[in-house]
Amino acid sequence: MTANFTDWDVDLPNDPEEDYQAFIRGLRRREGFGLFFVECSPAEGERLIQKVKQDIPKKTIEVLRLTEPIDNLYTIVNDLPNRDKINVLFISGLEHSLYNYELRKLTQGWSSREKYTYSWKGVPPILSHLNQQRERFRDDFNICFVFLIPKFILNYFIHRAPDFFDWRSGFFELPTNPEFSNQRYTQLIEEGDFEKYKNLTPDEQREQFLEIQGLLAEEHLLPDDKVKLLFKLGLILAATEKYEEAIESFDKAIEIELGAPIESCDKAIKIKLFNDAVDLSSIEHNVRSNLGCYGETMIKSYNKAIVIKGEAKGNCVQYNQAIEIKPSDFKGNFVQSYNQAIDYNQAIEIKPDDADTWNNRGNALGNLGRYGKAVASYDKAIEIKPDDADTWNNRGIALGNLGRYGEAVASYEQAIKFKPDDDEAWYNRGIALRNLGRYEEAVASYEQAIKFKPDYYYAWSSRGNALVNLGRYEEAVASYEQAIKFKPDKHEAWNKRGNALLNLRRYEEAIKSYNKAIEIKPDQDQAWNKRGNALLNLRRYEEAIKSYNKAIEIKPDYHKAWYNRGYALGNLGRYEEAVASFDKAIEIQPDDADAWYNRGIALLDLGRYEEAVASFDKAIEIQPDYPYAWLIKLVAMAYRVIKRAGVKI
């Protein structure tokens, strides 16, 4: 993140209270799984947690504070004792899990840009885990997750965990208090020396390292301040005997101070700033020796810096020449990085009344998850050019991402007003209406999109979804079939068609639809499970069990598949196996009254009346009005009494 972002804030001041209220609205409306990201310092994060707890007292809010590096967040969440009662879970401290990755960036021959920005090289294990397990988070946790992340962590999510980050319900930024940052900066600079860092515990050293990384990402940081922080970072690394990494940090500090690449190792050693840093740190003789041993490495590093710096300078010249040749042409592709987003800001400085640039800037901000600022940018574009349908449409998308669906609908309607045949605006309007539960209107909106673009796969598919919400399954099937006609290799449409057919009790057709979905994407655990349900309804229990087994093979903690498997086994009279399957379902989801009840039925059939009564009791405890549970429990109790009396049944 660069200081140019401060310029944006001057153009379009961000209202912290407005952002906070948008965040609160999002949490209030969110039922079940959700992902929110809040960019903030650790101290600001703690204040936010307390404020949210006061403002949303009706939700169960918990905090998971990570103080050590982790590779598996799913297991930690799954093992929380009150997991099933949590509505909102704040997670802080994820930066600890990126510590080793940060060190690796300094030592594995990465380019200067890769070392000091956010490289695509490698993936930190925790982010790889989040990418791979996102479906499990969604399916298994009825929790809205709020990740509290420092500035320097944000780009890791954007670039290294895009699959997970793309599922975000919202992204919010808590502006850092410059006074607090300055105080902490001063404290770190004045108090930090080599001896102090050397005497810290490994955990404390990691904390200092990460805190400095966080300050280095601050937007208002001056070059001189950055130099000092980089030297402190180098001292921490030297204190932990990570000498090569320390040299790399010193290199960067010297480059910034000189405003040019280091030309040779000898020149670097002669720089007073470097010597002052060494003297200030009171580095012992053995540390000096270790640093000296890396002279050859330093020379290679400096030579590489010259090449990289030269390339960067050349790129800057080309960019400036482009502006001189055609200063009004600032339309660009959808951006996916801060650097490109900054280009739009520079364009606006040259030509502030260019609506297209404001629109593209909004797209850039939206792509970075900064939807509130994106809306403000679109508003500016509309102020300049109020009849631009594309901008109204883009504004609606940003509002939808903020959960402000009513406003999004109004924005799409403005787009349609200026461009009545805008199929995308009609489609997006349908999405917003469906999110508002206005299914009839959503169907009508999708139909308008289809009118202008008859082969619009997503409009046909989404129309089917809205029709399912209305219970109009026959029409939904027809809609999914149209979607399949235009994109026959989309497994989602085949799967949804199968679901609609299942609701119509057209089980054979449903099975064929699921078979097609599985043919396209064999690892669809949900399709295997629903296929099993269709077979179950046809009383083809053996086949159903095989289908459930396949779902479980793909997703071992698939609660519904374990439950359905138990039900099928019970119908085959394989009660011991049924009990084991229900036990597994209960292990995954302990508050499933159905699983407890049907477990009791299987135990009753096995003549294990004591256990059956206990199982029915559990079902009733979870759901006091559970149908027939009391009656069947009484039957089990009667059998228990008869058995105790020694009467053969």
Coordinates of C-alpha atoms in Angstrom, one line a residue, residues 241-600:
E241 CA 20.9 -15.2 13.9
K242 CA 19.0 -14.7 10.6
Y243 CA 21.9 -12.8 9.2
E244 CA 21.1 -13.1 5.5
E245 CA 17.6 -11.8 6.1
A246 CA 19.1 -9.0 8.2
I247 CA 21.3 -7.9 5.3
E248 CA 18.4 -7.9 2.9
S249 CA 16.5 -5.5 5.3
F250 CA 19.6 -3.3 5.6
D251 CA 19.9 -3.3 1.8
K252 CA 16.4 -2.0 1.4
A253 CA 16.9 0.7 3.9
I254 CA 20.0 1.9 2.2
E255 CA 18.3 1.9 -1.2
I256 CA 15.6 4.1 0.1
E257 CA 18.0 6.5 1.8
L258 CA 20.1 6.9 -1.3
G259 CA 17.2 7.0 -3.7
A260 CA 19.1 4.7 -6.0
P261 CA 20.4 1.1 -6.1
I262 CA 23.6 0.2 -4.2
E263 CA 26.4 -0.1 -6.8
S264 CA 28.9 -2.2 -4.9
C265 CA 29.5 -3.8 -1.5
D266 CA 32.4 -1.4 -0.8
K267 CA 30.2 1.6 -1.3
A268 CA 27.5 0.1 1.0
I269 CA 30.0 -0.4 3.8
K270 CA 31.2 3.2 3.4
I271 CA 27.7 4.7 3.8
K272 CA 27.5 6.5 7.1
L273 CA 23.9 5.5 7.6
F274 CA 24.9 1.9 7.6
N275 CA 27.8 2.4 10.0
D276 CA 25.6 4.5 12.3
A277 CA 23.0 1.7 12.4
V278 CA 25.7 -0.8 13.3
D279 CA 27.1 1.5 16.1
L280 CA 23.7 2.2 17.5
S281 CA 22.9 -1.5 17.7
S282 CA 26.1 -2.4 19.6
I283 CA 26.3 -5.6 17.6
E284 CA 28.9 -7.9 19.0
H285 CA 32.0 -8.9 17.2
N286 CA 30.7 -12.3 16.2
V287 CA 27.6 -10.7 14.6
R288 CA 29.9 -8.3 12.6
S289 CA 31.8 -11.4 11.5
N290 CA 28.7 -13.1 10.4
L291 CA 27.6 -10.1 8.5
G292 CA 31.0 -9.9 6.9
C293 CA 30.8 -13.5 5.7
Y294 CA 27.9 -12.5 3.4
G295 CA 29.9 -9.9 1.5
E296 CA 29.7 -12.0 -1.7
T297 CA 26.0 -12.4 -1.2
M298 CA 25.6 -8.7 -0.7
I299 CA 27.5 -8.0 -4.0
K300 CA 25.1 -10.3 -5.9
S301 CA 22.2 -8.6 -4.2
Y302 CA 23.4 -5.1 -5.1
N303 CA 24.0 -6.1 -8.7
K304 CA 20.5 -7.6 -8.9
A305 CA 19.1 -4.4 -7.4
I306 CA 20.7 -2.4 -10.2
V307 CA 19.0 -4.5 -12.8
I308 CA 15.6 -4.4 -11.1
K309 CA 15.9 -0.7 -10.4
G310 CA 16.8 0.0 -13.9
E311 CA 13.8 -2.0 -15.2
A312 CA 11.5 -0.2 -12.9
K313 CA 12.9 3.2 -14.0
G314 CA 12.4 2.2 -17.6
N315 CA 8.8 1.3 -16.9
C316 CA 8.3 4.7 -15.3
V317 CA 9.7 6.5 -18.3
Q318 CA 7.4 4.5 -20.6
Y319 CA 4.4 5.4 -18.4
N320 CA 5.2 9.1 -18.4
Q321 CA 5.7 9.0 -22.2
A322 CA 2.3 7.4 -22.6
I323 CA 0.7 10.2 -20.6
E324 CA 2.5 12.9 -22.7
I325 CA 1.3 11.3 -25.9
K326 CA -2.4 10.8 -24.9
P327 CA -3.1 12.4 -21.5
S328 CA -6.9 11.9 -21.8
D329 CA -6.8 8.1 -22.3
F330 CA -7.1 6.6 -18.9
K331 CA -9.6 3.8 -19.6
G332 CA -8.1 0.5 -18.5
N333 CA -8.9 -3.1 -17.8
F334 CA -10.4 -4.2 -14.6
V335 CA -7.6 -3.9 -12.1
Q336 CA -6.5 -6.4 -9.5
S337 CA -3.7 -4.6 -7.6
Y338 CA -3.1 -1.5 -5.7
N339 CA -0.5 -0.2 -8.2
Q340 CA -3.0 -0.2 -11.1
A341 CA -5.6 1.4 -8.8
I342 CA -3.2 4.2 -8.0
D343 CA -2.9 4.9 -11.8
Y344 CA -6.5 5.9 -11.9
N345 CA -5.9 8.3 -9.0
Q346 CA -3.0 9.9 -11.0
A347 CA -5.3 10.1 -14.0
I348 CA -7.9 11.9 -12.0
E349 CA -5.3 14.5 -10.8
I350 CA -4.6 15.3 -14.5
K351 CA -8.2 15.3 -15.6
P352 CA -10.6 15.4 -12.5
D353 CA -13.8 15.7 -14.6
D354 CA -13.3 12.4 -16.5
A355 CA -16.3 10.3 -15.6
D356 CA -14.8 7.1 -17.2
T357 CA -11.8 7.3 -14.9
W358 CA -13.9 7.8 -11.8
N359 CA -15.9 4.7 -12.9
N360 CA -12.8 2.7 -13.5
R361 CA -11.4 3.8 -10.1
G362 CA -14.6 2.5 -8.6
N363 CA -14.1 -0.8 -10.4
A364 CA -10.6 -1.0 -8.9
L365 CA -11.8 -0.3 -5.4
G366 CA -14.5 -2.8 -5.8
N367 CA -12.0 -5.4 -7.0
L368 CA -10.0 -4.8 -3.8
G369 CA -13.2 -5.3 -1.7
R370 CA -13.4 -1.6 -0.7
Y371 CA -17.1 -1.3 -1.7
G372 CA -17.9 1.8 0.3
K373 CA -15.2 3.8 -1.4
A374 CA -16.2 2.3 -4.7
V375 CA -19.8 3.6 -4.3
A376 CA -18.4 7.1 -3.5
S377 CA -16.3 6.9 -6.7
Y378 CA -19.3 5.8 -8.8
D379 CA -21.3 8.7 -7.3
K380 CA -18.6 11.1 -8.5
A381 CA -18.7 9.6 -12.0
I382 CA -22.5 9.9 -12.0
E383 CA -22.3 13.6 -10.8
I384 CA -20.2 14.3 -13.9
K385 CA -22.2 12.0 -16.3
P386 CA -25.6 11.1 -14.8
D387 CA -26.9 9.1 -17.7
D388 CA -24.1 6.5 -17.8
A389 CA -25.8 3.1 -17.5
D390 CA -22.6 1.2 -16.9
T391 CA -21.7 3.3 -13.9
W392 CA -25.2 2.9 -12.4
N393 CA -24.8 -0.8 -12.9
N394 CA -21.4 -1.0 -11.3
R395 CA -22.7 1.1 -8.4
G396 CA -25.5 -1.5 -7.9
I397 CA -22.9 -4.3 -7.8
A398 CA -20.9 -2.5 -5.1
L399 CA -24.1 -1.8 -3.0
G400 CA -25.0 -5.5 -3.4
N401 CA -21.7 -6.5 -2.0
L402 CA -22.3 -4.2 1.0
G403 CA -25.7 -6.0 1.6
R404 CA -27.6 -2.9 0.7
Y405 CA -29.9 -4.7 -1.7
G406 CA -32.7 -2.1 -1.8
E407 CA -30.3 0.6 -2.9
A408 CA -28.8 -1.8 -5.4
V409 CA -32.2 -2.4 -7.0
A410 CA -32.7 1.4 -7.3
S411 CA -29.2 1.8 -8.9
Y412 CA -29.9 -1.0 -11.4
E413 CA -33.3 0.6 -12.3
Q414 CA -31.4 3.8 -13.1
A415 CA -29.1 1.8 -15.4
I416 CA -32.1 0.3 -17.1
K417 CA -33.7 3.8 -17.4
F418 CA -30.8 5.0 -19.5
K419 CA -30.2 1.6 -21.3
P420 CA -33.5 -0.4 -21.3
D421 CA -31.9 -3.3 -23.2
D422 CA -29.0 -3.8 -20.7
D423 CA -29.3 -7.5 -20.0
E424 CA -26.6 -7.4 -17.3
A425 CA -28.4 -4.7 -15.3
W426 CA -31.7 -6.7 -15.5
Y427 CA -29.8 -9.8 -14.4
N428 CA -28.1 -8.0 -11.5
R429 CA -31.5 -6.5 -10.5
G430 CA -32.9 -10.0 -10.3
I431 CA -30.0 -11.1 -8.0
A432 CA -30.7 -8.2 -5.6
L433 CA -34.4 -8.8 -5.6
R434 CA -33.9 -12.5 -4.8
N435 CA -31.6 -11.5 -1.9
L436 CA -34.5 -9.4 -0.6
G437 CA -36.9 -12.4 -0.9
R438 CA -38.9 -10.7 -3.7
Y439 CA -38.9 -13.8 -5.8
E440 CA -41.7 -13.0 -8.2
E441 CA -40.0 -9.7 -9.2
A442 CA -36.7 -11.5 -9.5
V443 CA -38.2 -13.9 -12.0
A444 CA -39.6 -11.1 -14.0
S445 CA -36.2 -9.3 -14.0
Y446 CA -34.4 -12.4 -15.1
E447 CA -36.9 -12.8 -17.9
Q448 CA -36.1 -9.3 -19.1
A449 CA -32.4 -10.2 -19.2
I450 CA -33.2 -13.3 -21.2
K451 CA -35.4 -11.2 -23.6
F452 CA -32.4 -9.1 -24.6
K453 CA -29.9 -12.0 -24.4
P454 CA -31.7 -15.4 -25.0
D455 CA -28.5 -17.4 -24.5
Y456 CA -27.8 -15.9 -21.1
Y457 CA -26.8 -19.0 -19.1
Y458 CA -26.6 -17.3 -15.7
A459 CA -30.0 -15.6 -16.1
W460 CA -31.7 -18.9 -17.0
S461 CA -30.0 -20.7 -14.0
S462 CA -30.8 -17.9 -11.6
R463 CA -34.4 -17.8 -12.8
G464 CA -34.6 -21.5 -11.9
N465 CA -33.3 -20.7 -8.4
A466 CA -36.0 -18.1 -7.9
L467 CA -38.7 -20.4 -9.1
V468 CA -37.5 -23.1 -6.7
N469 CA -37.8 -20.5 -3.9
L470 CA -41.4 -20.1 -5.0
G471 CA -42.0 -23.8 -5.1
R472 CA -42.6 -23.7 -8.9
Y473 CA -40.4 -26.8 -9.6
E474 CA -41.8 -27.7 -13.0
E475 CA -40.9 -24.2 -14.3
A476 CA -37.6 -24.4 -12.5
V477 CA -36.7 -27.6 -14.3
A478 CA -37.5 -26.0 -17.7
S479 CA -35.3 -23.0 -16.8
Y480 CA -32.4 -25.2 -15.8
E481 CA -32.8 -27.1 -19.1
Q482 CA -32.5 -23.8 -21.0
A483 CA -29.3 -23.0 -19.1
I484 CA -27.9 -26.5 -19.9
K485 CA -28.8 -26.0 -23.5
F486 CA -26.4 -23.0 -23.7
K487 CA -23.7 -24.4 -21.4
P488 CA -24.1 -28.2 -21.2
D489 CA -20.8 -28.6 -19.4
K490 CA -21.9 -26.6 -16.3
H491 CA -22.3 -29.1 -13.5
E492 CA -24.2 -26.6 -11.3
A493 CA -27.2 -26.5 -13.6
W494 CA -27.4 -30.3 -13.9
N495 CA -27.2 -30.5 -10.1
K496 CA -29.9 -27.9 -9.5
R497 CA -32.1 -29.6 -12.1
G498 CA -31.7 -32.8 -10.2
N499 CA -32.7 -31.0 -7.0
A500 CA -35.9 -29.6 -8.6
L501 CA -36.8 -33.1 -10.0
L502 CA -36.2 -34.5 -6.5
N503 CA -38.8 -32.1 -5.1
L504 CA -41.2 -33.2 -7.9
R505 CA -40.6 -36.9 -6.9
R506 CA -39.3 -37.6 -10.4
Y507 CA -36.6 -39.7 -8.9
E508 CA -35.3 -41.6 -12.0
E509 CA -34.9 -38.3 -13.9
A510 CA -33.2 -36.7 -10.9
I511 CA -30.7 -39.6 -10.8
K512 CA -29.9 -39.1 -14.5
S513 CA -29.4 -35.4 -13.8
Y514 CA -27.1 -36.0 -10.8
N515 CA -25.2 -38.6 -12.9
K516 CA -24.5 -36.0 -15.5
A517 CA -23.3 -33.5 -12.9
I518 CA -21.0 -36.1 -11.5
E519 CA -19.7 -37.0 -14.9
I520 CA -18.7 -33.4 -15.4
K521 CA -17.3 -32.9 -11.9
P522 CA -16.8 -36.3 -10.0
D523 CA -15.9 -34.7 -6.7
Q524 CA -19.3 -33.1 -6.1
D525 CA -20.1 -34.4 -2.6
Q526 CA -23.5 -32.8 -2.6
A527 CA -24.5 -34.3 -5.9
W528 CA -23.5 -37.8 -4.6
N529 CA -25.6 -37.2 -1.5
K530 CA -28.7 -36.0 -3.3
R531 CA -28.3 -38.9 -5.8
G532 CA -28.4 -41.2 -2.8
N533 CA -31.6 -39.5 -1.6
A534 CA -33.3 -40.2 -5.0
L535 CA -32.2 -43.8 -4.8
L536 CA -33.4 -44.0 -1.2
N537 CA -36.9 -42.8 -2.3
L538 CA -36.9 -45.5 -4.9
R539 CA -36.0 -48.0 -2.1
R540 CA -32.8 -48.9 -3.9
Y541 CA -31.0 -48.9 -0.6
E542 CA -27.8 -50.7 -1.5
E543 CA -27.2 -48.2 -4.4
A544 CA -28.1 -45.3 -2.1
I545 CA -25.5 -46.5 0.5
K546 CA -22.8 -46.6 -2.3
S547 CA -23.7 -43.1 -3.3
Y548 CA -23.5 -41.8 0.3
N549 CA -20.2 -43.7 0.7
K550 CA -18.9 -41.7 -2.3
A551 CA -20.0 -38.4 -0.8
I552 CA -18.3 -39.3 2.5
E553 CA -15.1 -40.4 0.7
I554 CA -14.9 -36.9 -0.9
K555 CA -15.9 -35.2 2.4
P556 CA -15.4 -37.3 5.5
D557 CA -17.2 -34.9 7.8
Y558 CA -20.3 -34.6 5.6
H559 CA -22.9 -34.8 8.4
K560 CA -26.0 -35.2 6.1
A561 CA -24.4 -38.1 4.1
W562 CA -23.6 -40.0 7.3
Y563 CA -27.2 -39.4 8.5
N564 CA -28.7 -40.5 5.2
R565 CA -26.4 -43.6 5.1
G566 CA -27.7 -44.6 8.6
Y567 CA -31.3 -44.2 7.4
A568 CA -30.6 -46.4 4.4
L569 CA -28.8 -49.1 6.5
G570 CA -31.8 -49.1 8.9
N571 CA -34.1 -49.8 6.0
L572 CA -32.0 -52.8 5.1
G573 CA -32.2 -54.1 8.7
R574 CA -28.4 -53.5 9.2
Y575 CA -29.1 -51.8 12.5
E576 CA -25.6 -52.1 14.0
E577 CA -24.1 -50.3 11.0
A578 CA -27.0 -47.8 11.1
V579 CA -26.2 -46.9 14.7
A580 CA -22.5 -46.5 13.8
S581 CA -23.5 -44.2 10.9
F582 CA -25.8 -42.1 13.1
D583 CA -23.0 -41.9 15.8
K584 CA -20.7 -40.4 13.2
A585 CA -23.4 -37.9 12.1
I586 CA -23.9 -36.9 15.8
E587 CA -20.1 -36.6 16.3
I588 CA -20.0 -34.1 13.5
Q589 CA -23.2 -32.3 14.5
P590 CA -24.2 -33.1 18.1
D591 CA -27.5 -31.1 18.1
D592 CA -29.1 -33.1 15.2
A593 CA -32.4 -34.2 16.8
D594 CA -33.2 -36.4 13.7
A595 CA -30.0 -38.3 14.1
W596 CA -30.6 -39.0 17.8
Y597 CA -34.2 -40.1 17.1
N598 CA -33.3 -42.5 14.3
R599 CA -30.4 -43.8 16.3
G600 CA -33.0 -44.6 19.0

